[in-house]
Coordinates of C-alpha atoms in Angstrom, one line a residue:
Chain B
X67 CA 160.6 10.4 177.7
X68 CA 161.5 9.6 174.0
X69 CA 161.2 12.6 171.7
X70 CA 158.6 11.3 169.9
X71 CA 156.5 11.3 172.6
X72 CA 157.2 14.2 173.4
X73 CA 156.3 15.4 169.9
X74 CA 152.9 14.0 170.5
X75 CA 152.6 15.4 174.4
X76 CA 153.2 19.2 172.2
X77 CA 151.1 18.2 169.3
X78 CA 148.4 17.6 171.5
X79 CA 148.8 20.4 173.8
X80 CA 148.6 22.8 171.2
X81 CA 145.8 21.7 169.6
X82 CA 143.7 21.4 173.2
X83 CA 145.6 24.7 174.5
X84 CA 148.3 26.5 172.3
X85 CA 152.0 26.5 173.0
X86 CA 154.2 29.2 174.6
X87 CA 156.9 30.4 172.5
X88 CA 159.5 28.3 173.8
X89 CA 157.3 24.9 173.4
X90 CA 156.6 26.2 170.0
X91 CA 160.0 26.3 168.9
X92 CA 160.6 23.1 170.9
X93 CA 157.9 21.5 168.6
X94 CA 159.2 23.0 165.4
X95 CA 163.0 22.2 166.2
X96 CA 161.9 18.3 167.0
X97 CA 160.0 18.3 163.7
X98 CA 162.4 16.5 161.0
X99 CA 162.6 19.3 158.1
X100 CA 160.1 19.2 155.3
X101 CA 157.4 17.9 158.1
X102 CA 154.3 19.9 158.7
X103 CA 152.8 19.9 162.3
X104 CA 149.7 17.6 161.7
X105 CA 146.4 18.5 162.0
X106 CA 144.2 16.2 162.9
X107 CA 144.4 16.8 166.0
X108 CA 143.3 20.4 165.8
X109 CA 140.4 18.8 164.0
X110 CA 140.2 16.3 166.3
X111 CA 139.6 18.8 168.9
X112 CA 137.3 20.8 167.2
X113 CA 135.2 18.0 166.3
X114 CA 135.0 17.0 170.4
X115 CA 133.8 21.5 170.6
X116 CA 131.1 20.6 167.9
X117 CA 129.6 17.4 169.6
X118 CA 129.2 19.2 172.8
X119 CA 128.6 22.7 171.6
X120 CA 125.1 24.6 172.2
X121 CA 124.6 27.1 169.2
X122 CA 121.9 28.9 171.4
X123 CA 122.5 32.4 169.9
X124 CA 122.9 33.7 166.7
X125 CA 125.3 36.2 165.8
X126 CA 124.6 39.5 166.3
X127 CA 124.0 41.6 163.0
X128 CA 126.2 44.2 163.9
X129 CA 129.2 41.4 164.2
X130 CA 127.6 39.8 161.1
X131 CA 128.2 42.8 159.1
X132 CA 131.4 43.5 160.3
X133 CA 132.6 40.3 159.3
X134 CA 130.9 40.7 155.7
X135 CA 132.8 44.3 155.4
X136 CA 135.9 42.7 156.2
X137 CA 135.8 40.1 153.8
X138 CA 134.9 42.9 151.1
X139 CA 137.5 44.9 151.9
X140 CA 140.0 42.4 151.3
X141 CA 137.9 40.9 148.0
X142 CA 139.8 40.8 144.8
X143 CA 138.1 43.8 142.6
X144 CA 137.1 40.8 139.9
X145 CA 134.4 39.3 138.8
X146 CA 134.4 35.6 140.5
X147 CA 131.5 33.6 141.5
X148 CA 128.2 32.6 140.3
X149 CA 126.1 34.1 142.2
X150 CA 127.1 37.7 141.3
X151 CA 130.6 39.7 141.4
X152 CA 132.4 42.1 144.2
X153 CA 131.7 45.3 143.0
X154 CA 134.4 47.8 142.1
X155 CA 133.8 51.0 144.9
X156 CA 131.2 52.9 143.7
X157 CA 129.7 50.1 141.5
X158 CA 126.8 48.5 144.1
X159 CA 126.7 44.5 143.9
X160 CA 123.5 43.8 141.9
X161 CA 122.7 41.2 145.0
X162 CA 122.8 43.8 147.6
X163 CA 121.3 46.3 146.0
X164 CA 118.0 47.5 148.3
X165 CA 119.3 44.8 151.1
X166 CA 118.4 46.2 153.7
X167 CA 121.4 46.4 155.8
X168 CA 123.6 46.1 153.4
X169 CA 127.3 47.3 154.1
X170 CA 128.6 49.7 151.7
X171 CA 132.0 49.0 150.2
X172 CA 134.7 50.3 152.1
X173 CA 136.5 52.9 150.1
X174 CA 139.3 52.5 147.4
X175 CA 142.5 52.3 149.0
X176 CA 144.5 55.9 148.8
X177 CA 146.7 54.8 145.7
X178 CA 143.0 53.8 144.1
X179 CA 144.3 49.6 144.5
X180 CA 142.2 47.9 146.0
X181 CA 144.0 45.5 149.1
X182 CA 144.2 41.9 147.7
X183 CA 142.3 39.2 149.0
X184 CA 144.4 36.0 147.6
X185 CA 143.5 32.7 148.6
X186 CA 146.5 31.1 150.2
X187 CA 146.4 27.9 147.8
X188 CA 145.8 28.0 144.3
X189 CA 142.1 26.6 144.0
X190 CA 141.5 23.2 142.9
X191 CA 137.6 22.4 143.0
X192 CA 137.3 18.5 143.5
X193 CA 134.0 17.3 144.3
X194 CA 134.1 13.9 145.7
X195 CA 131.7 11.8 147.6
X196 CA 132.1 13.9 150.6
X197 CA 129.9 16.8 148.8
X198 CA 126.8 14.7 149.1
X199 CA 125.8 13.7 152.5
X200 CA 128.5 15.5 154.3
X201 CA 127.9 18.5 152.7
X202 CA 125.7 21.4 154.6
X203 CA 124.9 23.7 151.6
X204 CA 121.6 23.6 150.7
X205 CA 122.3 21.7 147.1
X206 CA 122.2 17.9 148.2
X207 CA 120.3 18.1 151.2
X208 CA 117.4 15.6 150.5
X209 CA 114.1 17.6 150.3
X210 CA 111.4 16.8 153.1
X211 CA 108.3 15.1 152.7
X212 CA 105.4 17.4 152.4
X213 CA 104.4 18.5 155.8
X214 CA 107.7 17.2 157.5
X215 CA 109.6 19.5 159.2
X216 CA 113.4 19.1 159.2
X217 CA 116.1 21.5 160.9
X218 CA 116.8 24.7 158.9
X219 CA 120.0 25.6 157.2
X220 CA 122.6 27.9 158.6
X221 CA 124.3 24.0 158.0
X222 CA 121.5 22.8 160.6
X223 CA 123.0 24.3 163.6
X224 CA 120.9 23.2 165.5
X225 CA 120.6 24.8 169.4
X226 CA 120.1 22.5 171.9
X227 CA 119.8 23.7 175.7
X228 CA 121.7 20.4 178.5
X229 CA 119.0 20.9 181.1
X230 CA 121.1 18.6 183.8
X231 CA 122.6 20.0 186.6
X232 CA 126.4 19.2 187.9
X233 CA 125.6 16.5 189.9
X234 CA 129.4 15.5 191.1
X235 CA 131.5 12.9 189.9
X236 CA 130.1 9.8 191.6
X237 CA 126.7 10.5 190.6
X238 CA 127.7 11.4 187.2
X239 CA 129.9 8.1 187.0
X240 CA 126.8 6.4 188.5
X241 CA 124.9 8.4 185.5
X242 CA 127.0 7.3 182.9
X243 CA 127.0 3.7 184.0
X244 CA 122.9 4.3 184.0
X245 CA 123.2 6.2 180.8
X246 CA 125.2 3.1 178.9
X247 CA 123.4 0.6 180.2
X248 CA 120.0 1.9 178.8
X249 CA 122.0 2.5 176.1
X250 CA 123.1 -1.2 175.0
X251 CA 119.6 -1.9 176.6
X252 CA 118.2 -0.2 174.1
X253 CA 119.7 -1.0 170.8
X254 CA 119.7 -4.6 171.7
X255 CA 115.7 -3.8 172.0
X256 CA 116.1 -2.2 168.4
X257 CA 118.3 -4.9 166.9
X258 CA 116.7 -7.9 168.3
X259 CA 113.5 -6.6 168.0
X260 CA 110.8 -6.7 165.0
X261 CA 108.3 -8.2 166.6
X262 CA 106.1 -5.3 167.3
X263 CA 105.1 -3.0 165.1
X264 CA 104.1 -0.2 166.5
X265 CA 102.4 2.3 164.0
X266 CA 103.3 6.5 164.8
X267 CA 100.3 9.0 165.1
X268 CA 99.7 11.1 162.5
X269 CA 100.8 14.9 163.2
X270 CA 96.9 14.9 163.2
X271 CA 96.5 13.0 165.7
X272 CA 99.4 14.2 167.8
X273 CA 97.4 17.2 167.4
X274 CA 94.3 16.2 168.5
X275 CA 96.0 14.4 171.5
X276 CA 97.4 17.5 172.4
X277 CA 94.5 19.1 171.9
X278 CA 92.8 17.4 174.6
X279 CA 95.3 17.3 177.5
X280 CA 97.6 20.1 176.9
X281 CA 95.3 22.5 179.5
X282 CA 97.3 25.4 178.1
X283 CA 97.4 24.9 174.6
X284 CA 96.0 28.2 172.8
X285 CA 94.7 27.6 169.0
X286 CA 95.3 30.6 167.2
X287 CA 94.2 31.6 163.7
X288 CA 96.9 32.0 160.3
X289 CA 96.0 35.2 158.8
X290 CA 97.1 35.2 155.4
X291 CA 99.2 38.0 153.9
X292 CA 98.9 39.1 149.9
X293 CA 101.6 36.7 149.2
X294 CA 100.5 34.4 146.0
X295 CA 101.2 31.5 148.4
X296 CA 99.1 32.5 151.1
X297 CA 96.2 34.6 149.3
X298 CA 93.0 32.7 150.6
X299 CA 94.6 30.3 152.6
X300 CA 93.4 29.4 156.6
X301 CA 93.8 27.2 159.3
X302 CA 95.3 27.7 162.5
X303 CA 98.7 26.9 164.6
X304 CA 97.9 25.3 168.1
X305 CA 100.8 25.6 170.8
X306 CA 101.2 24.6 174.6
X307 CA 104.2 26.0 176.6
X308 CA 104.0 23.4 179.0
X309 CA 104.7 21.0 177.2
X310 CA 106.9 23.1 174.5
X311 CA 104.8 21.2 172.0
X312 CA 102.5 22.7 168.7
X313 CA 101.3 21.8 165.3
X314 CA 100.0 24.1 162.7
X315 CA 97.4 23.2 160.4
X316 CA 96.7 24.8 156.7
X317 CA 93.9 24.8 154.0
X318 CA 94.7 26.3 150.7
X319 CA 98.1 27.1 151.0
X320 CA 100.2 26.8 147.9
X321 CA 102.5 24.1 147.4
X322 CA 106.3 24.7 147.4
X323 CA 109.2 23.2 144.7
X324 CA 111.0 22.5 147.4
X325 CA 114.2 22.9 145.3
X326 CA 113.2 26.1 144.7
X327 CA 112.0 27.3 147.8
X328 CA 110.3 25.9 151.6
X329 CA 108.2 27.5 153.9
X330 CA 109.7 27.8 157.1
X331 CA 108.2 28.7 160.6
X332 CA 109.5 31.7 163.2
X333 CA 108.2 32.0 166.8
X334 CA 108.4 35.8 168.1
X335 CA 109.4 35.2 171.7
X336 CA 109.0 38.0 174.5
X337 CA 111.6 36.9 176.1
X338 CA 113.8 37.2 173.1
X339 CA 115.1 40.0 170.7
X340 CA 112.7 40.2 168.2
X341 CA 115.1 40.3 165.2
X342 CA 116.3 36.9 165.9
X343 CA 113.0 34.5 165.9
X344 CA 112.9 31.1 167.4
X345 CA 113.6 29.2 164.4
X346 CA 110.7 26.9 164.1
X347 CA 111.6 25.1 161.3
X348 CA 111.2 24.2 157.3
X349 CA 108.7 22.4 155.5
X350 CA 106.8 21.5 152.2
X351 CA 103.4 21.5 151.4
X352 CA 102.7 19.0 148.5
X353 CA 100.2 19.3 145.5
X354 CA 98.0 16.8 147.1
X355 CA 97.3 19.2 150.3
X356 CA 97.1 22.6 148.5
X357 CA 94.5 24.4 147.0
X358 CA 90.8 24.4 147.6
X359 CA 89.9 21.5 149.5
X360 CA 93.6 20.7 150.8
X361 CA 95.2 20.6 154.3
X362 CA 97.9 19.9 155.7
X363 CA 99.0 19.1 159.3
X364 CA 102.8 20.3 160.6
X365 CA 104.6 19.5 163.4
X366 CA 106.1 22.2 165.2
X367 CA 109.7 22.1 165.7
X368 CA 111.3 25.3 168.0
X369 CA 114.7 24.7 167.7
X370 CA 115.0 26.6 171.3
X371 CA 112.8 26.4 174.4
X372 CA 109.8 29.0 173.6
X373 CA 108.9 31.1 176.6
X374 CA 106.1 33.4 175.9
X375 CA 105.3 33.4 172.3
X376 CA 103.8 36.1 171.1
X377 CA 103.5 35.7 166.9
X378 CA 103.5 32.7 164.4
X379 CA 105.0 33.6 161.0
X380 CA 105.5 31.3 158.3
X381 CA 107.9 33.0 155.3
X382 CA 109.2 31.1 152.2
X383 CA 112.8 31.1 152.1
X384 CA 115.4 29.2 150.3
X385 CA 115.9 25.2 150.9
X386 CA 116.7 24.6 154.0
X387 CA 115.6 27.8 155.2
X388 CA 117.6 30.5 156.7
X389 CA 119.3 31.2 159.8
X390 CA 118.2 35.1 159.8
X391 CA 115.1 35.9 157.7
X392 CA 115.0 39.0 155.6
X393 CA 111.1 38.5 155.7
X394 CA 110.6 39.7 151.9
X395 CA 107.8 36.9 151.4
X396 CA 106.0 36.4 154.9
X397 CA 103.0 34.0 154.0
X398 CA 101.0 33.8 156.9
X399 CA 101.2 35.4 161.1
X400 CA 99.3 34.5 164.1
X401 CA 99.6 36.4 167.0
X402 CA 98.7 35.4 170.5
X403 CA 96.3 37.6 171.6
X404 CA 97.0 38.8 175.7
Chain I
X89 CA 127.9 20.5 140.7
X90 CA 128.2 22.2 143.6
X91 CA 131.4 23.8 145.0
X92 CA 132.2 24.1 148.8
X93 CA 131.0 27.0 150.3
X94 CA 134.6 27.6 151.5
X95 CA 135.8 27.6 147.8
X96 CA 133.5 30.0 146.9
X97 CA 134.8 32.5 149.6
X98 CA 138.3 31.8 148.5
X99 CA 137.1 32.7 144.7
X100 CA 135.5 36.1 146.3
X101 CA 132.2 35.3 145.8
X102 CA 130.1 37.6 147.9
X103 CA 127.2 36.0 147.9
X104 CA 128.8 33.1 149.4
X105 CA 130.5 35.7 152.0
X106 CA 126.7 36.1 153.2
X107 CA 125.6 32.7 153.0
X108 CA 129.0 31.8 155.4
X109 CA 128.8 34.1 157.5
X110 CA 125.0 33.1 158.5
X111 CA 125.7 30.0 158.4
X112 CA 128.6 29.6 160.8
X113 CA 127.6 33.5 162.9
X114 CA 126.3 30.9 165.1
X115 CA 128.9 28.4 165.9
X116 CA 131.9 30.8 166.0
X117 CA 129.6 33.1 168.4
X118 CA 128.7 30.5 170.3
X119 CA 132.7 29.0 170.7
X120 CA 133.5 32.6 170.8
X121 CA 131.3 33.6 174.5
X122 CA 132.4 30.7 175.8
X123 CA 136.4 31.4 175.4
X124 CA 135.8 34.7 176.1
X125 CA 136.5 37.4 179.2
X126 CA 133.4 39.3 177.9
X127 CA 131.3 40.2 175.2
X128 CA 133.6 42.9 173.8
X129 CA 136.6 40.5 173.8
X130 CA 134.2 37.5 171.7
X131 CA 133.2 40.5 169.5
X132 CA 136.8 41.2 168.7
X133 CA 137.3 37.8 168.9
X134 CA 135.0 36.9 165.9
X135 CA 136.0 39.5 164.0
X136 CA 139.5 37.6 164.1
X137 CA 138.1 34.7 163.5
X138 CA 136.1 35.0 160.1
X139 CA 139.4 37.4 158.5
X140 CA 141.1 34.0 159.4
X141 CA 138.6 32.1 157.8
X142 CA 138.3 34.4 154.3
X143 CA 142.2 34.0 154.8
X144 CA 142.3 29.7 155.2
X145 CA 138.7 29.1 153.1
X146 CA 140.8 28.4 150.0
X147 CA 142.8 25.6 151.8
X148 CA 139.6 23.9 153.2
X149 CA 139.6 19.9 151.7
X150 CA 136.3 18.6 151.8
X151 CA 138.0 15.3 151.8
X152 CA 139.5 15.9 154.6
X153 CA 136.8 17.0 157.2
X154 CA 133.3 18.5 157.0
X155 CA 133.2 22.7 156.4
X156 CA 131.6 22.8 159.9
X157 CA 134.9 21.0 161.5
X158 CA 137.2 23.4 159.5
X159 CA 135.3 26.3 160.5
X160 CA 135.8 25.1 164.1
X161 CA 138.9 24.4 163.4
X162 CA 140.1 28.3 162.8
X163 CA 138.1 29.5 165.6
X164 CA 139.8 27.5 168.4
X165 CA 143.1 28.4 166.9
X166 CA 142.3 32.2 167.1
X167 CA 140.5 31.8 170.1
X168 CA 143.2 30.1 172.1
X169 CA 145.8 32.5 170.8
X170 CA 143.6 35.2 171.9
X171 CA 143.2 33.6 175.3
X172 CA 146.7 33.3 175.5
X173 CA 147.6 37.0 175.0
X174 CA 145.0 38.2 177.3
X175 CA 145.8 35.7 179.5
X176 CA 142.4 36.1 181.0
X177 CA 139.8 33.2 182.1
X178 CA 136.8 32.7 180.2
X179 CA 133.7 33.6 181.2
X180 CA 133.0 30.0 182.3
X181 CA 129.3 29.4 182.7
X182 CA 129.0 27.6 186.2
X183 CA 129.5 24.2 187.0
X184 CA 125.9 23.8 187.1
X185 CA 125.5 24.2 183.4
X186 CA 128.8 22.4 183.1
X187 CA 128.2 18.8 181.2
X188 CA 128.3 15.7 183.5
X189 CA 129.8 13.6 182.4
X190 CA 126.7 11.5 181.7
X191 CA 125.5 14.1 179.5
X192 CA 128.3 13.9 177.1
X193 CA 128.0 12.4 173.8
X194 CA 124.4 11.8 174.6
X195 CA 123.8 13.8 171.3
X196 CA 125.3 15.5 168.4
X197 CA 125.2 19.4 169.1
X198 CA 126.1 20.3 165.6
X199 CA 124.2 17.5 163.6
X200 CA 125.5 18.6 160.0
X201 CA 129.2 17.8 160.9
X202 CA 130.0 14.2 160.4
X203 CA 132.9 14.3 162.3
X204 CA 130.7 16.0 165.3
X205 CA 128.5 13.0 165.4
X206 CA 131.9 10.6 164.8
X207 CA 133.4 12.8 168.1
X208 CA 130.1 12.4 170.3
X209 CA 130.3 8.6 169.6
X210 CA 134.0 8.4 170.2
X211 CA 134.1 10.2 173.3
X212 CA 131.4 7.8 174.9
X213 CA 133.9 5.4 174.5
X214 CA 136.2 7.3 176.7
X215 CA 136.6 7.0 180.8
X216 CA 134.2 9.8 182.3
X217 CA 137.0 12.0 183.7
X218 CA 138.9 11.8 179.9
X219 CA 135.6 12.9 178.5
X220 CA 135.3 15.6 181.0
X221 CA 138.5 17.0 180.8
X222 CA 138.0 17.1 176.8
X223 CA 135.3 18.9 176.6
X224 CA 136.3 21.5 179.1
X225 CA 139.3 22.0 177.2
X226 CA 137.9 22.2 173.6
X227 CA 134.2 23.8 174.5
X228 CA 134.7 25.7 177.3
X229 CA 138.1 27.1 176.9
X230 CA 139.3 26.2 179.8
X231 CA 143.4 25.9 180.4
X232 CA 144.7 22.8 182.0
X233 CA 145.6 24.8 185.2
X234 CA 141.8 25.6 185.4
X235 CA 140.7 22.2 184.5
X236 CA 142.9 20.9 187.3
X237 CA 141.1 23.0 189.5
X238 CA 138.0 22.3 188.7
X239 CA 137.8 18.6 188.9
X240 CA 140.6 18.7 191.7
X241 CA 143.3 16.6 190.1
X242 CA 146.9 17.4 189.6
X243 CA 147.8 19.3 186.7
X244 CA 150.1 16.4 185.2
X245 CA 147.0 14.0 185.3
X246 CA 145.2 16.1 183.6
X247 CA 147.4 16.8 180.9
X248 CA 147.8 12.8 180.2
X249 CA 144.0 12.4 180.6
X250 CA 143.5 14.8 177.8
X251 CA 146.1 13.8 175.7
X252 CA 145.4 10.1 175.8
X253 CA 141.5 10.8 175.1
X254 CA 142.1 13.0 172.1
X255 CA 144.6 10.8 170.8
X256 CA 142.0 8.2 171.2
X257 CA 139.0 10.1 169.9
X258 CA 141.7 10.5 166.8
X259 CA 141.9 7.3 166.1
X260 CA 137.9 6.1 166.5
X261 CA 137.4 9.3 164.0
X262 CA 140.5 8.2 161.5
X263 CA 138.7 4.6 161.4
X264 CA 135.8 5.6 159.5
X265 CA 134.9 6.4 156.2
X266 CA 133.3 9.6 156.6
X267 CA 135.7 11.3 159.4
X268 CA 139.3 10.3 158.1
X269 CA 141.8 13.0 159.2
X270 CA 145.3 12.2 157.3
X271 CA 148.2 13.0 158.7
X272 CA 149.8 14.1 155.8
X273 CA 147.4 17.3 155.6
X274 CA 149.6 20.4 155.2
X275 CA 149.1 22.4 158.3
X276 CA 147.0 25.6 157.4
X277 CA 148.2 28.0 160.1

């Protein structure tokens, strides 16, 4: 075997397993000086973890804070940022003050320094391209039509469950074979196609449809809170189990800015911890269908499979929503009765 | 203008602390249960992970890959490494919630990475047992010795079939706009 290929047989190894000691310095010694071990191929790899990966749990707070202390405690005692500073121990960060959870600075460090928390590279901000459609914060994410409901931030992590079974490898071969074939099938019916138009039902009408042959559907009123938002608003959120399908429908609610803020649906599962909601995604509700006289249909979008619900609550979060709701602005609740 | 969230964690901006660690809790929890001997070992495990991440966020290049990617990135490195000093399997959901390979790359788990979307695509482009072995590898932790095992080839076959494939999934990925991965990056560990 040449060496370069075996360069490449260690470069790849290590990014898909890690490296012993002795294949490490193997790697490093066959590296010609000055040359970094690439990579791509660690991204590479975890690019293949992302396309496959489930996010079906969030973090648990107690990790969450831990993580968040950490950082802290190894934060630069300076004032950095624009969305507030790290405070000096004993000096509460304006942002947390009152969060409720909120970790308290670890303590000064016994000669009063504080341990230094210096970036590696010297910072060079360079926006490019990449920060507009590629990017996952919440500034340059295209706001939603009103009433559309799109996946909620936490960088859209959306969890997805792979219902299939193992099924062995000559029916998954023979699946695959199936799989692209309906695949090139399919886009050669989108690309050739145009010739029928076929028009989408409304959410309304999905609704209604729903409605009528969902036998287990339950229709359940929104009872407003005091929020401004809410205050005198109605309608009602209708869900079926079976068919892991629901809509919610509101009169008088407020419209959003949605670069300000978007409301943003949770479904309070039995089944689950009720500190982490079924996200049930965001959405906006336009001038047009707010206020007296206004109404607005929403698709429901459970970004996990709902077992037995047992509350609706719509709050008003940031755009994009939220991956953990601090539930300071709840706007409207139903809760299934039995 | 809007700085990367990464950047902003490299500056010490709390608030951006927060908004990280919510946003990614999920995908290093997730990667982290599924490397994992048990729950107090991905616990520990994350922990290591995000004092990684506060450590590398200043060397994330958005031109490079998508925060998501680089986030993933860390968190198979200090996942592996753990692996390999507990030298313990995984707790390895059964084969029946094990991906066919008909089931790969059918869709994009993590829809706000680019490169996640680029990977799904690539990897359809793969033969099924590359694919397999792949994901195994890179999702479910799994070491080549129990890879061999569990789709009963020999170890050295497995070893090419996952090197070819990522090399190939490298190269579909390098030949786009959007999912470039230079090979002149400086290597962040």
């Amino acid at each position: 075997m040449s060496s370069r290929n075996r360069v490449l047989d260690l470069a790849c190894d290590r990014a898909l397993w890690g490296l012993d000691p002795a294949q490490d310095m193997e790697l490093a010694s066959a590296l010609p000086p000055g040359v970094e071990i690439d990579p791509s191929l660690a991204l590479t790899a975890a690019a293949i973890a992302l396309s496959q990966l489930e996010i079906d749990e969030q973090l648990p707070a107690h990790l969450a804070e831990r993580a968040f202390a950490a950082a802290m405690s190894s934060a630069p005692a300076r004032s950095v940022g624009r969305a507030g500073t790290i405070p000096m121990a004993g000096h509460p960060h304006p942002g947390m003050a009152g969060r409720p959870g909120a970790t308290p600075m670890p303590a000064s460090t016994p000669g009063g320094a504080r341990p230094s928390f210096t970036p590696l590279t010297p910072l060079a901000f360079m926006p490019t391209a990449n920060d507009g459609p590629r990017s996952i914060t919440g500034a340059g994410r295209p706001s939603v039509a009103p009433g559309q409901v799109t996946s909620s931030s936490g960088g859209g992590l959306t969890p997805k469950r792979s219902p299939l079974a193992w099924m062995g490898w000559v029916a998954a071969a023979a699946c695959l074979a199936l799989a692209v074939g309906t695949y090139v099938l399919s886009r050669r019916t989108i690309e050739g196609g145009g010739t029928v138009a076929k028009v989408e039902p409304t959410a309304a009408e999905k609704r209604d449809r729903m409605i009528a042959e969902a036998k287990d559907a339950v229709r359940i009123s929104w009872t407003p809170t005091e929020d401004v938002a809410a205050k005198g608003s109605s309608g009602e959120v209708v869900w079926s189990n079976a068919r892991q399908e629901g809509y919610m429908t509101f009169r008088a609610l407020s419209a959003n800015d949605p670069t300000k803020e978007q409301y943003q649906l949770w479904i309070f599962d039995a089944e689950r911890d009720e500190k982490y909601p079924v996200d049930g995604g965001v959405f906006d509700v336009g001038a047009a269908q707010a206020g007296p006289g206004g109404e607005v249909v929403v698709p429901i979008v459970a970004k996990v499979a709902v077992k037995t619900p047992k509350l609706f609550a719509v709050t008003i979060e940031k755009p994009g929503g939220v991956v953990v709701s601090k539930r300071e602005r709840i706007a409207v609740t139903a809760a299934v009765k039995g | 203008v809007s700085h990367p969230l990464l950047h902003r964690v490299a500056s010490g901006d709390s608030a951006a602390v927060r908004e990280c660690i919510d946003r990614y809790g999920g995908l290093v929890w997730s990667l982290a249960r599924r490397y994992s001997g048990g729950t107090a070992e991905a616990e520990d495990a994350v922990q290591e992970i995000f004092l990684d991440l506060w450590r590398s966020a200043a060397r994330f290049d958005p031109a490079v890959s998508s925060e998501t990617t680089f986030v993933a990135m860390i968190a198979r490195r200090r996942l592996v490494d753990q692996r390999r000093r507990n030298k313990r399997a995984p707790q390895t959901e059964s084969l029946a919630d094990t991906p066919t390979p008909a089931e790969l790359g059918a869709a994009a788990r993590v829809e706000d990475s680019a490169e996640a979307s680029l990977a799904a695509a690539a990897l359809a482009q793969l033969r099924p047992e590359q694919r397999l072995i792949l994901v195994l590898a890179t999702c479910h932790g799994l070491t080549h010795e129990e890879i061999a095992k569990t789709v009963h080839m020999p170890l050295g076959t497995v070893k090419a079939h996952a090197r070819r494939g990522l090399l190939r999934v490298r190269e579909l990925l390098g030949g786009t706009a959007t999912g470039t991965f230079p090979a002149t990056m400086e290597n962040p560990s």
